[in-house]
Amino acid sequence: MRNISLVALLLAMMLSRTAWAFASFEVQDIRIEGLQRISVGTVFNYLPITVGETIDDVRAAEAVRALFKTGFFNDVRLVREDNILVVKVVESAAIANITISGNKDVTTEQLTQALEQIGLAKGRVFDRSLLDKMEQELQRQYFSRGKYAVKIDSKVTELARNRVDIVISIAEGQVAKIVEINIVGNNAFSDKKLLDQMQLDPDAWFAFFTTSDQYSKPKLTADLETLRSYYLDRGFINFSIDSTQVSITPDKKAVYITINVAEGDRYTVSSIKLAGDLVVPSEELRSLITISQGDVFSRKNVTESAQAIGERLGKEGYAFANVNTVPDINKQNKTVDLTFFVDPSKRIYVRRINISGNSKTLDEVLRREIRQMESGWISTEKVNRSRVRLQRLSFIEDVSVETPPVPGVDDQVDINFNVTERSAGSLQAGVGYVPSQGAIFNASVSHNNFLGSGKRVSADINNSDVNTVYSFSYTNPYYTLDGISRGFRAFYRKQDNALRNTASYNSDSYGLDVNYGIPLSEFQSARVGFGYENMQLKQTTSTPQAFRNFIQRNREEFGLYKLSSGWSYDSRNRAIFADEGLFQTLSLEATVPGSDLEFYTVSSRSLWYKPLTKSLTLSLNADIGIGSSYGDTTELPFFEHFFAGGGRTVRGFRPNSLGPREGTQSLGGAFKTAGNIELIFPVPFADEIKSLRLSTFFDIGNVFADVDSFDSSELRYSAGLSATWLSPIGPFVVSFGKALNAQTGDATEVTQVSIGAPL
């Protein structure tokens, strides 16, 4: 149904008044004339007069208005024939089709949906006023995008059976380019300094690749707020933007912007006070204030201080505390007294904690990560920590939290956690035949959320004539209610190590180990493990002499009793695709004195994420490993050597190819150092895709025979682009790396792909 304008309605009533200006009579029958598409029943449904009713001028006017309001008719007339009421109508035209062409910035689907919302759609009654309204609104939309030369032409063609065809032709034109931005009234800061703060910049060297030189009203509004914040953060309390003029050339292709500002005077802070109901000791609240007496006034610091005080009160259950900053400005001395007025309001308690969205994961698996308790007062810190702990589960993609108040109660809330699950499994399988190896079958399956229990299970089978692996591992992250984890691993491995791009030798080993993880604090944990491994080494015709010498000085078969320990600190906001926080590990693995070989390895890794903007994240990674022997063992066994190249170390170089070599074979070494710098960003124009992200990287590192052999000039480095996709069968990583200082004999590899490898 459409809205008929008042003028049209009055005009129709005036034209048809003579049709119903007659003496009253009793209606014995009603006849409808002029219908084409609309059914008689529809008219009777809206007609407020029935057979047997007496009609007069007033009732006739009501009937005409009622039929006009339906929007179905352009004209309505009432005529009396004897005692028969004849309703003569002229139907409004119906829309047969709507065609849109020439649009690029706004998709046809978006336009069609917008038209349908205002009543312009196929099959609806046509109203020219709605079409005019659409043209004006669409023009405003293009103006907001800087396309002032846009032309919109709507053509309405009448068709048979009282229908119309609408054709909307759009000539978008080009975006108006900013030629110059002038700032008038600034004395404290130069034009260049202020323009550097703005998104709009016609002189930027990168303007060709971006839209910084294209005028947009929303961008200008944001830039004006940026200027205001810039001044307010530097003491100019009375700063104001008096006016903004945007001038467009007659051809609507060039834009000139003039911003008139009034800076005012710079103010300093003369005193800082706390007032109100201080439910937390004032000394503790004062320590949260980042602005001091004598400092230049900064709105940013004041706002951050008020937020910090509010967050501290939130830890005590005052979730709806208000902290208002009241400034007392002294214009004569150019100073300001700041008073932080604290209103804690009521202490809020948690009635119920609800979890939704977990169709695969058991409720208790998620609840054990929640640090906020029911029936206790709410702590914003614990709620936020609970959200982060849920996000850090490898099988959880995203978590949202809501705290709706309990109806009828002013001091209780519910906490609703809504989780989005991701695939927790990784699967790889293959069957083939190679004449030199025979039939090959390999399969690997792992699941970090087995049967929704949060337990990790992994099994590997790789069977060929030269490479055989059978392994099984199981980890229960909550072996005890306190969060102590326990894991087992059993394996049998027979392999030709030359297939790993390392020196040629064969090994045959089997073993079993058990490990425990012990939480030390909310962010720290320790790990201890015990295991046994039996290993038998076999030389080949290509085994390097360095490896042969080790076997001769020691032996070919060993029984190794191993101890492992470690410490980790993890403040990342999620385990996969983190964009904030620090992850550090320190691990020590050693054989027990009296084992056939006595050695140890120490490794450390630090991974730091820092969000730069809403979509850009800086990642820094440092990886160091060192190993040695003790007792009667002559050196670190070569099968415990560190390797570098590819993967997490130095992309652009072939995996495991860097470091000491003998001929063309990589020997690895007892000392490894590697570092990475990455700038992580989402897929351009597809920010909503959470399972895929890109990064540019710079890698540096190498492996050395031992610590004394370290030589910084031997470090290799590379740069490139990497893409990571969380596929249904596990993480899929592809990188394109360029070796920047490859030396003679280095094996480079531009494209490197890994599937199912842990991130």
CSV table of C-alpha atoms in Angstrom, one decimal, residues 430-657:
chain,number,residue,atom,x,y,z
A,430,GLY,CA,47.6,-40.6,0.0
A,431,VAL,CA,48.1,-43.8,-1.9
A,432,GLY,CA,50.7,-44.3,-4.6
A,433,TYR,CA,53.4,-46.5,-6.2
A,434,VAL,CA,57.0,-45.6,-6.8
A,435,PRO,CA,59.3,-48.2,-8.4
A,436,SER,CA,62.1,-47.4,-6.0
A,437,GLN,CA,59.9,-47.5,-2.9
A,438,GLY,CA,57.0,-49.8,-3.8
A,439,ALA,CA,53.5,-49.2,-2.7
A,440,ILE,CA,53.0,-46.2,-0.6
A,441,PHE,CA,50.2,-45.4,1.9
A,442,ASN,CA,50.2,-42.5,4.2
A,443,ALA,CA,47.6,-41.0,6.5
A,444,SER,CA,47.6,-38.4,9.2
A,445,VAL,CA,44.6,-37.5,11.3
A,446,SER,CA,44.5,-35.2,14.3
A,447,HIS,CA,41.7,-33.6,16.3
A,448,ASN,CA,42.0,-31.0,19.0
A,449,ASN,CA,38.5,-31.5,20.2
A,450,PHE,CA,37.9,-35.2,20.1
A,451,LEU,CA,34.1,-36.0,20.5
A,452,GLY,CA,33.7,-32.4,21.8
A,453,SER,CA,35.7,-33.2,24.9
A,454,GLY,CA,38.6,-30.8,24.3
A,455,LYS,CA,41.0,-33.7,24.3
A,456,ARG,CA,43.7,-33.9,21.6
A,457,VAL,CA,44.2,-37.1,19.6
A,458,SER,CA,46.6,-37.6,16.8
A,459,ALA,CA,47.6,-40.7,14.7
A,460,ASP,CA,50.0,-41.0,11.8
A,461,ILE,CA,50.6,-43.8,9.4
A,462,ASN,CA,53.2,-43.6,6.6
A,463,ASN,CA,54.2,-46.9,5.0
A,464,SER,CA,56.7,-47.3,2.2
A,465,ASP,CA,59.8,-49.3,1.6
A,466,VAL,CA,62.1,-46.5,2.7
A,467,ASN,CA,59.9,-44.5,5.1
A,468,THR,CA,57.7,-46.0,7.7
A,469,VAL,CA,56.0,-44.1,10.6
A,470,TYR,CA,53.4,-45.2,13.1
A,471,SER,CA,52.6,-42.9,15.9
A,472,PHE,CA,49.8,-42.1,18.3
A,473,SER,CA,49.4,-39.3,20.8
A,474,TYR,CA,46.7,-38.3,23.3
A,475,THR,CA,46.5,-35.3,25.5
A,476,ASN,CA,43.9,-34.4,28.2
A,477,PRO,CA,44.3,-30.7,28.9
A,478,TYR,CA,42.3,-31.1,32.1
A,479,TYR,CA,43.6,-34.3,33.6
A,480,THR,CA,42.8,-32.7,37.0
A,481,LEU,CA,40.3,-30.1,37.9
A,482,ASP,CA,43.1,-27.7,38.6
A,483,GLY,CA,44.0,-27.7,34.9
A,484,ILE,CA,47.0,-30.1,35.0
A,485,SER,CA,47.3,-31.7,31.6
A,486,ARG,CA,48.7,-35.2,30.8
A,487,GLY,CA,49.7,-36.6,27.5
A,488,PHE,CA,51.0,-39.8,26.0
A,489,ARG,CA,52.9,-40.5,22.8
A,490,ALA,CA,53.9,-43.9,21.3
A,491,PHE,CA,55.8,-44.1,18.0
A,492,TYR,CA,57.7,-46.3,15.7
A,493,ARG,CA,59.7,-44.6,12.9
A,494,LYS,CA,61.9,-46.0,10.2
A,495,GLN,CA,63.0,-43.4,7.6
A,496,ASP,CA,65.5,-42.3,5.1
A,497,ASN,CA,66.5,-38.9,6.3
A,498,ALA,CA,67.7,-37.8,2.9
A,499,LEU,CA,64.0,-37.3,2.0
A,500,ARG,CA,64.0,-34.4,4.6
A,501,ASN,CA,66.6,-32.5,2.5
A,502,THR,CA,69.2,-33.4,5.2
A,503,ALA,CA,72.3,-35.6,5.0
A,504,SER,CA,71.7,-39.2,4.0
A,505,TYR,CA,71.4,-41.9,6.7
A,506,ASN,CA,68.8,-44.3,7.8
A,507,SER,CA,67.3,-44.6,11.3
A,508,ASP,CA,65.0,-47.0,13.0
A,509,SER,CA,63.5,-46.0,16.3
A,510,TYR,CA,60.6,-46.5,18.7
A,511,GLY,CA,59.6,-45.0,22.0
A,512,LEU,CA,57.1,-43.9,24.5
A,513,ASP,CA,56.8,-40.7,26.5
A,514,VAL,CA,54.5,-39.1,29.0
A,515,ASN,CA,54.3,-35.4,29.8
A,516,TYR,CA,52.4,-33.1,32.3
A,517,GLY,CA,51.5,-29.5,32.0
A,518,ILE,CA,51.2,-27.5,35.2
A,519,PRO,CA,49.5,-24.1,35.3
A,520,LEU,CA,51.6,-21.6,37.4
A,521,SER,CA,49.4,-18.6,36.9
A,522,GLU,CA,46.8,-17.3,34.5
A,523,PHE,CA,49.4,-16.7,31.9
A,524,GLN,CA,52.3,-19.0,32.9
A,525,SER,CA,52.7,-22.8,32.9
A,526,ALA,CA,55.4,-25.4,33.3
A,527,ARG,CA,55.9,-28.7,31.6
A,528,VAL,CA,57.7,-31.9,32.6
A,529,GLY,CA,58.0,-35.1,30.7
A,530,PHE,CA,59.7,-38.6,30.8
A,531,GLY,CA,60.3,-40.9,28.0
A,532,TYR,CA,62.3,-43.7,26.5
A,533,GLU,CA,63.6,-44.0,22.9
A,534,ASN,CA,65.5,-46.8,21.2
A,535,MET,CA,67.3,-45.7,18.1
A,536,GLN,CA,69.4,-47.6,15.6
A,537,LEU,CA,71.4,-45.7,13.0
A,538,LYS,CA,72.4,-47.2,9.6
A,539,GLN,CA,74.9,-45.7,7.2
A,540,THR,CA,74.3,-45.5,3.5
A,541,THR,CA,76.8,-45.1,0.6
A,542,SER,CA,76.1,-41.3,0.8
A,543,THR,CA,76.3,-40.8,4.5
A,544,PRO,CA,78.7,-37.9,5.1
A,545,GLN,CA,82.0,-38.5,6.8
A,546,ALA,CA,81.1,-36.4,9.8
A,547,PHE,CA,78.2,-38.7,10.6
A,548,ARG,CA,80.3,-41.8,10.1
A,549,ASN,CA,82.9,-40.4,12.5
A,550,PHE,CA,80.2,-39.9,15.2
A,551,ILE,CA,79.0,-43.5,14.8
A,552,GLN,CA,82.5,-44.9,15.0
A,553,ARG,CA,83.3,-42.9,18.2
A,554,ASN,CA,80.0,-43.8,19.9
A,555,ARG,CA,77.8,-46.7,18.6
A,556,GLU,CA,75.0,-47.5,16.1
A,557,GLU,CA,72.2,-48.4,18.6
A,558,PHE,CA,71.2,-46.5,21.7
A,559,GLY,CA,68.8,-46.7,24.5
A,560,LEU,CA,67.9,-43.1,25.5
A,561,TYR,CA,66.1,-42.2,28.7
A,562,LYS,CA,64.9,-38.6,28.3
A,563,LEU,CA,63.8,-35.9,30.6
A,564,SER,CA,62.1,-32.8,29.4
A,565,SER,CA,61.0,-29.6,31.1
A,566,GLY,CA,59.7,-26.3,29.9
A,567,TRP,CA,58.2,-22.9,30.8
A,568,SER,CA,55.8,-20.9,28.8
A,569,TYR,CA,54.1,-17.5,29.0
A,570,ASP,CA,51.0,-16.9,26.9
A,571,SER,CA,49.0,-13.7,26.8
A,572,ARG,CA,47.8,-14.0,23.3
A,573,ASN,CA,44.1,-13.2,22.6
A,574,ARG,CA,43.7,-16.4,20.7
A,575,ALA,CA,45.8,-19.5,19.8
A,576,ILE,CA,45.1,-19.3,16.1
A,577,PHE,CA,45.3,-16.1,14.1
A,578,ALA,CA,46.3,-14.1,17.2
A,579,ASP,CA,46.6,-10.3,16.8
A,580,GLU,CA,47.6,-9.2,20.3
A,581,GLY,CA,49.8,-10.6,23.1
A,582,LEU,CA,53.0,-12.4,23.8
A,583,PHE,CA,53.9,-16.0,23.6
A,584,GLN,CA,57.3,-17.2,25.1
A,585,THR,CA,58.6,-20.7,25.6
A,586,LEU,CA,61.8,-22.1,27.1
A,587,SER,CA,62.4,-25.8,26.8
A,588,LEU,CA,65.1,-28.2,28.0
A,589,GLU,CA,65.5,-31.8,26.9
A,590,ALA,CA,68.2,-34.0,28.1
A,591,THR,CA,69.1,-37.7,28.4
A,592,VAL,CA,69.4,-39.1,31.9
A,593,PRO,CA,73.1,-39.7,33.0
A,594,GLY,CA,73.9,-43.3,32.3
A,595,SER,CA,72.0,-43.4,29.0
A,596,ASP,CA,73.9,-44.7,26.0
A,597,LEU,CA,74.3,-41.1,24.8
A,598,GLU,CA,74.4,-38.1,27.1
A,599,PHE,CA,73.3,-34.8,25.6
A,600,TYR,CA,70.9,-31.9,26.0
A,601,THR,CA,69.2,-29.3,23.9
A,602,VAL,CA,67.8,-25.9,25.0
A,603,SER,CA,65.4,-23.9,22.8
A,604,SER,CA,63.6,-20.7,23.2
A,605,ARG,CA,60.9,-19.0,21.2
A,606,SER,CA,59.3,-15.5,21.6
A,607,LEU,CA,56.4,-14.5,19.5
A,608,TRP,CA,54.9,-11.0,19.9
A,609,TYR,CA,51.8,-9.6,18.3
A,610,LYS,CA,51.0,-5.8,18.3
A,611,PRO,CA,47.9,-4.4,16.7
A,612,LEU,CA,48.8,-1.3,14.7
A,613,THR,CA,45.4,-0.5,13.4
A,614,LYS,CA,42.0,-2.3,13.3
A,615,SER,CA,43.2,-4.4,10.4
A,616,LEU,CA,47.0,-4.4,10.6
A,617,THR,CA,49.1,-6.4,13.1
A,618,LEU,CA,52.8,-6.4,13.6
A,619,SER,CA,54.4,-9.8,14.5
A,620,LEU,CA,57.9,-10.4,15.8
A,621,ASN,CA,59.4,-13.8,16.3
A,622,ALA,CA,62.7,-14.9,17.7
A,623,ASP,CA,63.8,-18.6,17.7
A,624,ILE,CA,67.0,-19.8,19.3
A,625,GLY,CA,68.3,-23.4,19.9
A,626,ILE,CA,71.5,-24.7,21.4
A,627,GLY,CA,72.7,-28.2,22.1
A,628,SER,CA,75.7,-30.1,23.4
A,629,SER,CA,76.9,-33.3,24.9
A,630,TYR,CA,78.2,-34.3,28.3
A,631,GLY,CA,79.9,-37.3,29.9
A,632,ASP,CA,81.5,-39.7,27.5
A,633,THR,CA,79.5,-38.6,24.5
A,634,THR,CA,81.8,-36.7,22.1
A,635,GLU,CA,79.3,-34.2,20.7
A,636,LEU,CA,75.6,-33.5,20.1
A,637,PRO,CA,74.3,-36.4,18.1
A,638,PHE,CA,73.7,-35.4,14.5
A,639,PHE,CA,70.1,-36.7,14.7
A,640,GLU,CA,69.4,-34.0,17.3
A,641,HIS,CA,70.8,-31.2,15.1
A,642,PHE,CA,68.9,-28.0,14.4
A,643,PHE,CA,68.0,-27.1,10.9
A,644,ALA,CA,66.9,-23.9,9.2
A,645,GLY,CA,65.4,-22.9,5.9
A,646,GLY,CA,61.7,-22.7,4.9
A,647,GLY,CA,58.8,-22.9,7.2
A,648,ARG,CA,59.1,-20.8,10.4
A,649,THR,CA,62.8,-20.0,9.9
A,650,VAL,CA,64.0,-18.5,6.6
A,651,ARG,CA,61.5,-18.7,3.8
A,652,GLY,CA,62.8,-18.5,0.3
A,653,PHE,CA,65.5,-21.1,1.1
A,654,ARG,CA,64.8,-24.8,0.7
A,655,PRO,CA,63.6,-26.4,4.0
A,656,ASN,CA,66.4,-27.7,6.2
A,657,SER,CA,69.0,-26.6,3.6
